[in-house]
XYZ file of C-alpha atoms in Angstrom:
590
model
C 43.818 18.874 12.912
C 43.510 17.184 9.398
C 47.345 15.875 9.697
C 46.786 14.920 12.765
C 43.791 13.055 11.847
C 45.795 11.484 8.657
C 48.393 10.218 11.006
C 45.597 8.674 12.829
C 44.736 7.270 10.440
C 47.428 5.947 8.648
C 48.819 4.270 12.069
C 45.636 2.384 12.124
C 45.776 0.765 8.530
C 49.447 -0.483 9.331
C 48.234 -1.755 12.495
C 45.533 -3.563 9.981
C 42.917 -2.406 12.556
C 41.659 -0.805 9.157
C 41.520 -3.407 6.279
C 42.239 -0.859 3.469
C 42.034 -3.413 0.718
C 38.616 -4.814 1.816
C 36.855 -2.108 3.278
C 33.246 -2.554 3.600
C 32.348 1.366 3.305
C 33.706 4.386 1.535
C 35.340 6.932 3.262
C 32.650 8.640 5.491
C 32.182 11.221 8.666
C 31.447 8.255 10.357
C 34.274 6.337 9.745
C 36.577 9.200 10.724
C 34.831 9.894 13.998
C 35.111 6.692 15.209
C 38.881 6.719 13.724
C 39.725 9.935 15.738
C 37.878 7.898 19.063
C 40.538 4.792 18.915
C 43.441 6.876 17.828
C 42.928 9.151 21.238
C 41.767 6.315 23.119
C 38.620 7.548 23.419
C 36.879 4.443 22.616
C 38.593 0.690 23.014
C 36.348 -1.158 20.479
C 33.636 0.054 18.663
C 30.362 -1.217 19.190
C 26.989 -0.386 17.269
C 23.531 -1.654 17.189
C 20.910 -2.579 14.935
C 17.712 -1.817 17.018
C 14.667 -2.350 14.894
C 11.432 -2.100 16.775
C 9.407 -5.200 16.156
C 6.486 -3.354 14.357
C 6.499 -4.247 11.244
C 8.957 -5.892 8.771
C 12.174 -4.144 7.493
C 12.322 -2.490 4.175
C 15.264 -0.908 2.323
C 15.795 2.060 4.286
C 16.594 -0.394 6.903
C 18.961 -2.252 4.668
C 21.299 0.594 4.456
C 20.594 1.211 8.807
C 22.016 -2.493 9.329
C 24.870 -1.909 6.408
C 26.413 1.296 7.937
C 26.206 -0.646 11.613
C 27.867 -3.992 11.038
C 29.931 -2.778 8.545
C 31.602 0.744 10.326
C 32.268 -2.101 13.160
C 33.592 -4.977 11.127
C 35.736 -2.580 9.627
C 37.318 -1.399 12.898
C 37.381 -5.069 14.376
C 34.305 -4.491 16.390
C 31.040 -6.046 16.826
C 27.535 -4.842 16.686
C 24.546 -6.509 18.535
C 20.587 -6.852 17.102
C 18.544 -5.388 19.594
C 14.877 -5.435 19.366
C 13.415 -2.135 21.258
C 10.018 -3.896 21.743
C 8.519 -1.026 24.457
C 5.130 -0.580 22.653
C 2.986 -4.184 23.036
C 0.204 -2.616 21.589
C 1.988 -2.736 17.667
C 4.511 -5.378 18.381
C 4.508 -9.163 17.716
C 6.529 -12.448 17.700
C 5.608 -12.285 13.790
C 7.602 -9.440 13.361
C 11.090 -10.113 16.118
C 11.166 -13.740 13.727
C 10.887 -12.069 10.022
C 13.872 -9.095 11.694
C 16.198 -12.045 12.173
C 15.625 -13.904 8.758
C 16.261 -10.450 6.932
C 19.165 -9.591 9.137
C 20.804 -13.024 7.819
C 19.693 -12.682 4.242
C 21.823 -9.943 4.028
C 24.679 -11.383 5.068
C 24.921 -10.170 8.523
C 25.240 -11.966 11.833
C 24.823 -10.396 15.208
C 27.708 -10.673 18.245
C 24.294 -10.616 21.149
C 20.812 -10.367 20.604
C 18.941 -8.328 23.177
C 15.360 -7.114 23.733
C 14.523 -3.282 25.439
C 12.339 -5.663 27.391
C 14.895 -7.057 29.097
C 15.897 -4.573 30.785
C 12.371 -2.881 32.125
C 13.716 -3.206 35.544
C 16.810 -1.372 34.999
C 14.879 1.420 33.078
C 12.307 1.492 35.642
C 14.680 1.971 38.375
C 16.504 4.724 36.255
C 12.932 6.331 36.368
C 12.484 6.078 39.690
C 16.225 7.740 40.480
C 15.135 10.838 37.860
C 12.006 11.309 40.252
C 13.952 11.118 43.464
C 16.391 13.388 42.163
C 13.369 16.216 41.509
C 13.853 15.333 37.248
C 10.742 13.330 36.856
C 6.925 13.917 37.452
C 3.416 11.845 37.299
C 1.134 14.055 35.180
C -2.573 14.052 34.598
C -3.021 15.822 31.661
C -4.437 14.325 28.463
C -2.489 13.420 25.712
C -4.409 16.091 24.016
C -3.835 18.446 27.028
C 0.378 17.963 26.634
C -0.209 18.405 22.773
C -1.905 21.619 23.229
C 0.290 22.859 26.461
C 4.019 22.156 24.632
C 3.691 25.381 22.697
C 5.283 25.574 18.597
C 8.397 26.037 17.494
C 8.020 29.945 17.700
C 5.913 29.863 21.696
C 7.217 28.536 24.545
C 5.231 25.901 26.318
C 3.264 26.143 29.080
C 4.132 24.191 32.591
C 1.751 21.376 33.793
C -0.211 22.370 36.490
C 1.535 19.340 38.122
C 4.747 20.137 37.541
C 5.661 20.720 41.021
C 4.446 17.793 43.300
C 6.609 16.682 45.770
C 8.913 13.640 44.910
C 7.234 11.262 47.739
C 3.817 11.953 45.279
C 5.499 11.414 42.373
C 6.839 7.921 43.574
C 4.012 7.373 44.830
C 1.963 7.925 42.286
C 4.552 6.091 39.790
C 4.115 3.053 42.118
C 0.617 2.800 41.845
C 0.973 3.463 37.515
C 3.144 0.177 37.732
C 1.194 -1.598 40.509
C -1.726 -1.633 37.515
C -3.915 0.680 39.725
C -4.920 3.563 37.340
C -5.746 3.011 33.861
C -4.987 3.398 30.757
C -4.172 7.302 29.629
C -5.239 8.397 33.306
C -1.524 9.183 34.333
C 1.733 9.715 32.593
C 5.613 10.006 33.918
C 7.032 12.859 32.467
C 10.836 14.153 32.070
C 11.103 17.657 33.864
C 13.394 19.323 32.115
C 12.380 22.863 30.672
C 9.177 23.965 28.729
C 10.525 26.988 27.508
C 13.488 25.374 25.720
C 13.999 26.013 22.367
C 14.288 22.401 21.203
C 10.309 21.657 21.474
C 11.754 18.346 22.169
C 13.281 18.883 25.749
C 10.027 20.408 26.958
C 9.050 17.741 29.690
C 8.902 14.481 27.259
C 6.776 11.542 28.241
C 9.128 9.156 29.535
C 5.910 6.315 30.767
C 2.764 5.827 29.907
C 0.369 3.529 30.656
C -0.693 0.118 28.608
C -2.475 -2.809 30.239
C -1.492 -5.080 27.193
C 0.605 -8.340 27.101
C 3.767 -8.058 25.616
C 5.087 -10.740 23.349
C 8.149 -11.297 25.525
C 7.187 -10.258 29.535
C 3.287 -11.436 29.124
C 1.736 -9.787 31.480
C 4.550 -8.678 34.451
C 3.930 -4.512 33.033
C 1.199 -2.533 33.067
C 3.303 0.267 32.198
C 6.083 1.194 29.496
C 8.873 3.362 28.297
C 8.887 5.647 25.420
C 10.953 5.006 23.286
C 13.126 7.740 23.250
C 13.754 7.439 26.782
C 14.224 3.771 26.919
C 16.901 3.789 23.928
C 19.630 5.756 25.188
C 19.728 3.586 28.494
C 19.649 0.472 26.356
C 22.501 2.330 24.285
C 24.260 2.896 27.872
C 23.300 -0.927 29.774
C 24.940 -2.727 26.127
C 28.129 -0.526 26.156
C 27.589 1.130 22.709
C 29.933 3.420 21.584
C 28.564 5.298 18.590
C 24.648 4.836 18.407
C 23.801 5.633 14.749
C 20.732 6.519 13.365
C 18.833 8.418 10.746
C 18.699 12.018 10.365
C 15.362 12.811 11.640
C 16.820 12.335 15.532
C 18.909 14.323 15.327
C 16.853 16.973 17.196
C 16.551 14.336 19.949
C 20.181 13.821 20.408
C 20.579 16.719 23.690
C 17.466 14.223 25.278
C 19.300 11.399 24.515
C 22.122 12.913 26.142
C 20.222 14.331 29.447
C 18.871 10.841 30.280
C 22.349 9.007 29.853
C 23.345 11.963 32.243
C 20.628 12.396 34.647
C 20.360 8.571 35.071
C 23.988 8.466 35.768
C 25.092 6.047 33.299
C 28.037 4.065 33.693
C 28.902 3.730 29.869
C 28.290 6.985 27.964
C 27.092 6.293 24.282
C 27.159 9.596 22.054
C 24.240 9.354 18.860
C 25.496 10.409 15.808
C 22.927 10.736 12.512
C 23.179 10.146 8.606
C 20.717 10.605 6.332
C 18.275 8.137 5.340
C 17.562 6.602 2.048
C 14.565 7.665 0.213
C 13.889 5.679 -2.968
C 11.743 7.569 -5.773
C 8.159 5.927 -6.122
C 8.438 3.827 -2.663
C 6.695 4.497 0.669
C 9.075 3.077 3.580
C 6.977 4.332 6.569
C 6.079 0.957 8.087
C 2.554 2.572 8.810
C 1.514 3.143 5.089
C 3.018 -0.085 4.578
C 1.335 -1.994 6.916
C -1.651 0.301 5.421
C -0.978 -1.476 2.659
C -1.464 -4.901 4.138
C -4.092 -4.508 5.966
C -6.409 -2.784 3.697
C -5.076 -5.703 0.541
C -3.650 -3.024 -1.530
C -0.792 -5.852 -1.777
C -0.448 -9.776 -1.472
C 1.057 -9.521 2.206
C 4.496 -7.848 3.553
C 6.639 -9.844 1.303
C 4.687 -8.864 -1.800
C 7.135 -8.305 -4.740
C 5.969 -5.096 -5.313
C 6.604 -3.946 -1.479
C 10.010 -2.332 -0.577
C 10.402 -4.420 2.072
C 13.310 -6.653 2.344
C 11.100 -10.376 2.026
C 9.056 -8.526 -0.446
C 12.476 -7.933 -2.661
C 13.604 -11.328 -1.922
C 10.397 -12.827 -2.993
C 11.116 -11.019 -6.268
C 14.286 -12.099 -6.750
C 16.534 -9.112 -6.045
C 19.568 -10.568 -4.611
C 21.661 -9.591 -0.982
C 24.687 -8.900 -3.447
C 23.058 -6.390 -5.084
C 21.288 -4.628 -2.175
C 24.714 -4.327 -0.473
C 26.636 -3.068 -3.531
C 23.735 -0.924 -4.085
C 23.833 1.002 -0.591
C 27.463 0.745 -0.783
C 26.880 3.010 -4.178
C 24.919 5.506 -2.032
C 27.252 6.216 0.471
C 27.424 7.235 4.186
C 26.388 11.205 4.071
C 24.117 13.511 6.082
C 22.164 14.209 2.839
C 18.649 13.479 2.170
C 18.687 12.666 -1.164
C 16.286 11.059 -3.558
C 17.794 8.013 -5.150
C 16.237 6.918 -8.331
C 14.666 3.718 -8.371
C 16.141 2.280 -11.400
C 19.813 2.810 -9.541
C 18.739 -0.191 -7.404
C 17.677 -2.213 -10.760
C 20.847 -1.627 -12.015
C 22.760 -3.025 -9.606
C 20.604 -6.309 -9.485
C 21.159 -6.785 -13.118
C 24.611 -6.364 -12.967
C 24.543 -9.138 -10.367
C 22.332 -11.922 -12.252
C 23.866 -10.943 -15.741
C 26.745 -13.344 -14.925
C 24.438 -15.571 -12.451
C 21.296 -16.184 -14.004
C 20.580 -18.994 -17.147
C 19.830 -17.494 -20.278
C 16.418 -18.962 -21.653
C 13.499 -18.800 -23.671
C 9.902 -18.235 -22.540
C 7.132 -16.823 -23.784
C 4.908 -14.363 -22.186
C 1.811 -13.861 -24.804
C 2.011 -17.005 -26.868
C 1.189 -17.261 -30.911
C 1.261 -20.702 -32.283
C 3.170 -21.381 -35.307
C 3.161 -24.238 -37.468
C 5.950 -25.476 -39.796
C 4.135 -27.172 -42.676
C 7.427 -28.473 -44.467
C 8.923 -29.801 -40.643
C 8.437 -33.969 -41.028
C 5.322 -33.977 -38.509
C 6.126 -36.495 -35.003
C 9.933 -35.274 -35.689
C 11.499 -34.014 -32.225
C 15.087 -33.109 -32.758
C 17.535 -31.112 -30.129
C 19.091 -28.574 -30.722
C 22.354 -27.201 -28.343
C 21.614 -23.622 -26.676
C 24.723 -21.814 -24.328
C 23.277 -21.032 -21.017
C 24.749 -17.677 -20.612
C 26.815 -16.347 -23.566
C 28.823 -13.703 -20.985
C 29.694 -16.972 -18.448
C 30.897 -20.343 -20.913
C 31.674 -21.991 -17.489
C 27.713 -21.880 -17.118
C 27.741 -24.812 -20.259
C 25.350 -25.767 -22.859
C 21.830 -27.301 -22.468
C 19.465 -29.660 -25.680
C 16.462 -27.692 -26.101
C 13.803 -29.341 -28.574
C 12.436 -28.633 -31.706
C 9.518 -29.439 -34.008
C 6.543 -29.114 -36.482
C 4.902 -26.723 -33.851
C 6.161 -23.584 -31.629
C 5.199 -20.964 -29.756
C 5.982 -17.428 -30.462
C 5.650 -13.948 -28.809
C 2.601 -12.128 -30.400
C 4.251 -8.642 -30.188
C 6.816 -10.925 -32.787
C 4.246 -10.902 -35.546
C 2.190 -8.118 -37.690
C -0.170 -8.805 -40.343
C 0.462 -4.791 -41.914
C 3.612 -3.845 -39.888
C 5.391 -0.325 -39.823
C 8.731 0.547 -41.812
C 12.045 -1.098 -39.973
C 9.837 -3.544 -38.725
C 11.985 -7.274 -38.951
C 10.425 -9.777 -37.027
C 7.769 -12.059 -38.820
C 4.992 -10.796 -41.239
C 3.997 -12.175 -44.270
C 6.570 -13.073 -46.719
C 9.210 -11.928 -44.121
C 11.835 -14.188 -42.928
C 13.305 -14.207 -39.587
C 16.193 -16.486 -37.570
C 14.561 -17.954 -34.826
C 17.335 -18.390 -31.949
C 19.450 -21.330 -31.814
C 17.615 -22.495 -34.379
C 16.259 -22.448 -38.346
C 14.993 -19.514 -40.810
C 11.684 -19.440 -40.690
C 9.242 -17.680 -43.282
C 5.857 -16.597 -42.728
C 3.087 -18.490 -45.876
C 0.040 -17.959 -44.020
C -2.555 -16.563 -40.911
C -5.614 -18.286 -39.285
C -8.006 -15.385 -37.611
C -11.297 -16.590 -35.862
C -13.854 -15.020 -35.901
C -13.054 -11.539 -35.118
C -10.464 -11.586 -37.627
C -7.737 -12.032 -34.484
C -4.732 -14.033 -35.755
C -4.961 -17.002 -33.904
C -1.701 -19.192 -35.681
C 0.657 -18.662 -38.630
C 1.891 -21.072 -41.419
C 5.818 -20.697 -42.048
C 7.884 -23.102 -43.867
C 11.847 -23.166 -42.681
C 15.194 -23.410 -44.216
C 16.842 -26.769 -42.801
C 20.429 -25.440 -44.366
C 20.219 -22.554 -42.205
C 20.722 -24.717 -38.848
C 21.810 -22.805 -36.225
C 25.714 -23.444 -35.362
C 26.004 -25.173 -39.060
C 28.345 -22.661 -40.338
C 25.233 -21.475 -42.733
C 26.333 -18.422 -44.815
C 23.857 -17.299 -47.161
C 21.438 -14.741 -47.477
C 21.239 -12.862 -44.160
C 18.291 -11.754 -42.325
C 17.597 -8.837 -39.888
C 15.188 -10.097 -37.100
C 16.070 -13.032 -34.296
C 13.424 -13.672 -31.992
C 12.551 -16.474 -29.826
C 10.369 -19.403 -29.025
C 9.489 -22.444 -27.023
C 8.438 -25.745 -28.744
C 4.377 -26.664 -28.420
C 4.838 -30.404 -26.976
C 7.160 -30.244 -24.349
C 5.918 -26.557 -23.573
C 5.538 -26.242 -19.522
C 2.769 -23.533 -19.003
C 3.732 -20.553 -16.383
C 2.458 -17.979 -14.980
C 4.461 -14.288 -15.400
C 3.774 -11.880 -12.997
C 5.158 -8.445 -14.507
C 5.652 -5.290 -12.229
C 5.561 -1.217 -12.375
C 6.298 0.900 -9.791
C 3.760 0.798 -6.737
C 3.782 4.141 -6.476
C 2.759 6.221 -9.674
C 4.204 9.758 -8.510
C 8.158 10.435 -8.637
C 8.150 11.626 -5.440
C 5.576 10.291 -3.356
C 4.717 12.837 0.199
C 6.986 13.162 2.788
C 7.715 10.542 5.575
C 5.843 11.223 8.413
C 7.002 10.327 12.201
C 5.142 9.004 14.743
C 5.285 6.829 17.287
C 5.795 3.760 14.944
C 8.902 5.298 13.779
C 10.289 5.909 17.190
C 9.055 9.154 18.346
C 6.946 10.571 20.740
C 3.578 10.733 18.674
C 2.897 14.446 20.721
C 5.566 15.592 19.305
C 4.081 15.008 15.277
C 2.774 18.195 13.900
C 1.591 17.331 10.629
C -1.106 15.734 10.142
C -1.037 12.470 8.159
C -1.689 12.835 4.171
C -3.037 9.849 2.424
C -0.665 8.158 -0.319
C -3.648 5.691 -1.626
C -4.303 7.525 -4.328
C -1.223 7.401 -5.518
C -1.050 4.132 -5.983
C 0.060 2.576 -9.745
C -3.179 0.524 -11.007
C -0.618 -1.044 -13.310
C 1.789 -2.233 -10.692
C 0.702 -5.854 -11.282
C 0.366 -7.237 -14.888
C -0.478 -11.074 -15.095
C 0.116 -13.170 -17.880
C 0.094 -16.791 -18.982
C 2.420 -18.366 -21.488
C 5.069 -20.761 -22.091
C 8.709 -21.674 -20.791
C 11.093 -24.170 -21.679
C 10.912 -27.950 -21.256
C 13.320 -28.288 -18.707
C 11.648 -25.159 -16.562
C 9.356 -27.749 -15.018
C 11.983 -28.745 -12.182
C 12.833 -24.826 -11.530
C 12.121 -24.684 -7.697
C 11.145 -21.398 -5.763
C 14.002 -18.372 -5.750
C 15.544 -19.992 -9.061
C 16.777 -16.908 -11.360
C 16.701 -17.057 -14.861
C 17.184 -14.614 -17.837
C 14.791 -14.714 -20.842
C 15.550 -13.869 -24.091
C 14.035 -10.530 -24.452
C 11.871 -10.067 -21.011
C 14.172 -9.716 -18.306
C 15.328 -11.315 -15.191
C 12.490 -13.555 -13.549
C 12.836 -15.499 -9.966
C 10.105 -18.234 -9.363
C 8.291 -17.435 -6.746
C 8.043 -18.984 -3.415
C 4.244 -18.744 -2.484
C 2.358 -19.860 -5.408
C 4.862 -21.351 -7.659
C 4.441 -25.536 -7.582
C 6.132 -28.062 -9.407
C 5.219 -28.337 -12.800
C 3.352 -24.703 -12.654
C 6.155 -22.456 -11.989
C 4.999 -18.726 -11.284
C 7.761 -16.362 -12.523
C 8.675 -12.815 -10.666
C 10.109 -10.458 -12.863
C 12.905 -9.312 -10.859
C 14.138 -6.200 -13.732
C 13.892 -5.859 -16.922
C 16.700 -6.699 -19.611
C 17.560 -2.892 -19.994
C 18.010 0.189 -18.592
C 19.012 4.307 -19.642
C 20.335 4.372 -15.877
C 24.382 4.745 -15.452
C 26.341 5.326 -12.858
C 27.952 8.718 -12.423
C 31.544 8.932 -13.920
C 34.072 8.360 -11.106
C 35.796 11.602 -10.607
């Protein structure tokens, strides 16, 4: 079978069906499934779907969802469609369908249709009504509660509604009057009738309908009643022509229900669901409840907060679509549920911007210094390189005079052995620049050093070929007159523990909600207190044009990105996007 599958597969790459040379995933189960499907003729094209439910905004575990779906079929010369499955009006909004788009695009990806689950209630309600006439379907009464309690565990059998068994002219009946807006709310359900003894608890007579007098953000007010989810996607799956629905792990105990309603509604087009594992990130949440938790309850600054995993909330901080993409890429296509450290997904941003981003100088916790031997009202410009690792990137003047700003961390009054940035009597290059040496301190009050007195060398001109004594510290600075004042907003994880609690389902995630058995566990408590630091310091002169999503690098901090809802021109705000450094490294390829 594995030659057989090689030949497969070789055939395709000369028949450049398979772009070896730019293939957008690594090899995969996935990938050879679907390559086994068009080398029997199983399947003619491949198609996929994104279909996010508009609920909430996307986050990175949805980055890698939309990755493995229009890439597998770009790959294969296929095409993959964004559908929303809006069947739940009661958590849904326009809000949401708008932001799904704008993220979908970010990262590079363009849909061949866009569809909604809404628009085909019709055909799903008809599909309904042909499970009830065919004895597969019944109206039941019970509670919510009541079908909780009656669906048995894992180890019991469940127990059969006491109206299981009504005749199908009562069930239609019945389901007529649910849509005709008759009954209310919770009074009646349609349910699958399938067997409540079955060892998967999830084939033991699912709700397929319930009832919702809401408006919907796309049918206003025609339904009164809608699918579940899990009954409504497999007939989207079918009604679109997908060939390989993909999704995360956690359905994969739904897959024989998925199956049994493309079956029992008799299907034209017969999608098959095949699962990988999600991506879990150490210290993130990604359940779109806790994060919308989050919102509501202003833990954060809104869903695009730069501290939220979410995929406007990364943007906003300046992480790039290049490095999400190469990141996921990194990860893989597996049916693992591994943990993936956090500072794996740093690493690939900074390994974009390091060849992107200008290098320059701000700083963060200002000192003033003043250069008593500088001719005072002298401004002279010096030449910096924009990014030492990129020449194409050129040169830029920077100015210099009689007064600076330093970083306080950059000078002690008593400092520690090995210490080699300024303290008194110490000498230190300042970047691009002169020597400078420390004379003299001004405290107030307290005895806090408030500005230092240094005289420099004007022989030891950056760039002038000086080479005399040498010295062992370089820091950096911005000079005091042409100084644009910032804002820097620095950033820890949200999440203080490694490993914050499991993911929960529920019906926000796609799942019958009677079919959660753990209870929620609150995650506030694990939340970092130091996941926001601001400060207030100083940036170069010509920072005062940056505009919003600008990336820079400075000297020493890290990678910043201004930000694009309280940044203004002339006050630029300043994400940092990562830090300069990191222990992380990739594993050795083998």
């Amino acid at each position: 079978m594995k030659l057989i599958l090689q030949a497969i597969v070789a055939n395709l790459y000369n028949e450049r069906l398979i772009d070896v040379e730019n293939a957008k995933t690594p090899p995969n189960f996935i990938k050879n499934i679907m390559t086994e499907d068009l080398g029997s003729g199983k399947t003619k094209q491949v198609v996929t779907r994104f279909p996010p439910e508009p609920n909430g905004y996307l986050h990175i575990g949805h980055a890698r969802a939309i990755w493995i779906n229009f890439s597998l079929a770009d790959e294969f010369g296929g095409r993959t469609h964004l559908r929303f499955d809006d069947t739940n009006p009661l958590k849904e909004d326009v809000e949401y369908v708008n932001s799904i788009k704008e993220d979908v695009k970010w990262l590079g990806y363009d849909w061949e249709s866009l569809f909604f689950a809404s628009d085909y209630f019709e055909e799903i309600y008809n599909r309904a009504e042909k499970l009830i006439g065919k004895g597969k379907a019944y109206v039941d009464d019970l509670s919510a509660a009541e079908i909780r309690e009656m669906r048995g565990t894992l180890t019991e059998p469940g127990k059969n509604s006491p109206y299981r068994d009504r005749s199908v002219q009562e069930n239609l009946e019945l389901f007529r009057k649910m849509r005709s807006g008759e009954l209310k709310d919770g009074e009646k359900v349609l349910r699958a009738k399938i067997d409540m003894a079955s060892p998967n608890i999830n084939l033991r007579d699912p709700v397929i309908y319930r009832i919702a007098h809401a408006s919907h953000h796309n049918t206003g007010d025609k339904w009164c009643i809608y699918p579940m989810y899990t009954f409504a996607h497999p007939l989207e799956d079918a009604i679109e022509g997908v060939t390989h629905s993909l999704c995360s792990l956690e359905f994969e105990d739904q897959r024989p229900f998925y199956d049994w309603v493309v079956a029992e509604c008799e299907m034209a087009a017969t999608p098959r669901q095949y699962e990988f594992g999600r991506l879990n990130l150490a210290q993130t949440v990604t359940s779109k409840r806790k994060l919308k938790l989050l919102v509501d309850e202003k833990h954060v600054d809104g869903w695009d907060d730069p501290r939220m995993p979410t995929i406007s909330g990364l943007r906003r901080r300046g992480f790039t679509p290049e490095a999400i993409r190469n990141f996921i890429y990194e990860t893989g296509i597996s049916r693992s549920q591994g943990l993936v450290e956090l500072q794996m997904l740093e690493h690939f941003v900074r390994e974009d911007l390091k060849l992107k981003a200008p290098r320059t100088m701000a700083v963060v916790q200002p000192l003033k210094v003043v250069i008593t031997n500088y001719p005072e009202g002298k401004v002279e410009w010096l030449e910096a390189e924009n990014n030492s690792e990129n020449p194409e990137m050129g040169n830029r003047q920077i100015p210099f005079s009689r007064e600076i700003y330093i970083e306080q961390d950059d000078f002690m009054e008593n400092p520690p052995n090995k210490y080699f940035r300024l303290f008194p009597g110490n000498e230190v290059r300042l970047k691009n620049a002169y020597f400078i040496k420390c004379n003299e301190m001004i405290k107030d009050a307290d005895g806090k050093v408030i500005e230092i007195h240094c005289t420099y060398d004007p022989e030891t001109k950056s760039g002038s070929g000086f080479t005399g004594r040498k010295v062992k510290g370089t820091i950096h600075w911005v000079e005091a007159s042409q100084a644009v004042e910032a804002e820097f907003r620095l950033y820890e994880p949200l999440i203080s523990a490694e490993a914050p609690e499991d993911e929960l389902l529920g019906e926000e995630d796609g799942l019958d909600a009677a079919a959660v058995e753990k209870p929620a566990k609150t995650f506030l408590d694990q939340l970092n207190p130091n996941s926001l630091t601001i400060k207030r310091g100083f940036v170069e002169a010509e920072m005062k044009e940056a505009k919003p999503q600008d990336k820079f690098q400075f000297f020493r901090h890290g990678y910043f990105n201004v930000d694009t809802k309280y940044s203004k021109p002339g006050a630029p705000v300043f994400n940092q996007v990562v830090s300069l450094k990191s222990s992380f490294q990739l594993p050795a390829a083998e």
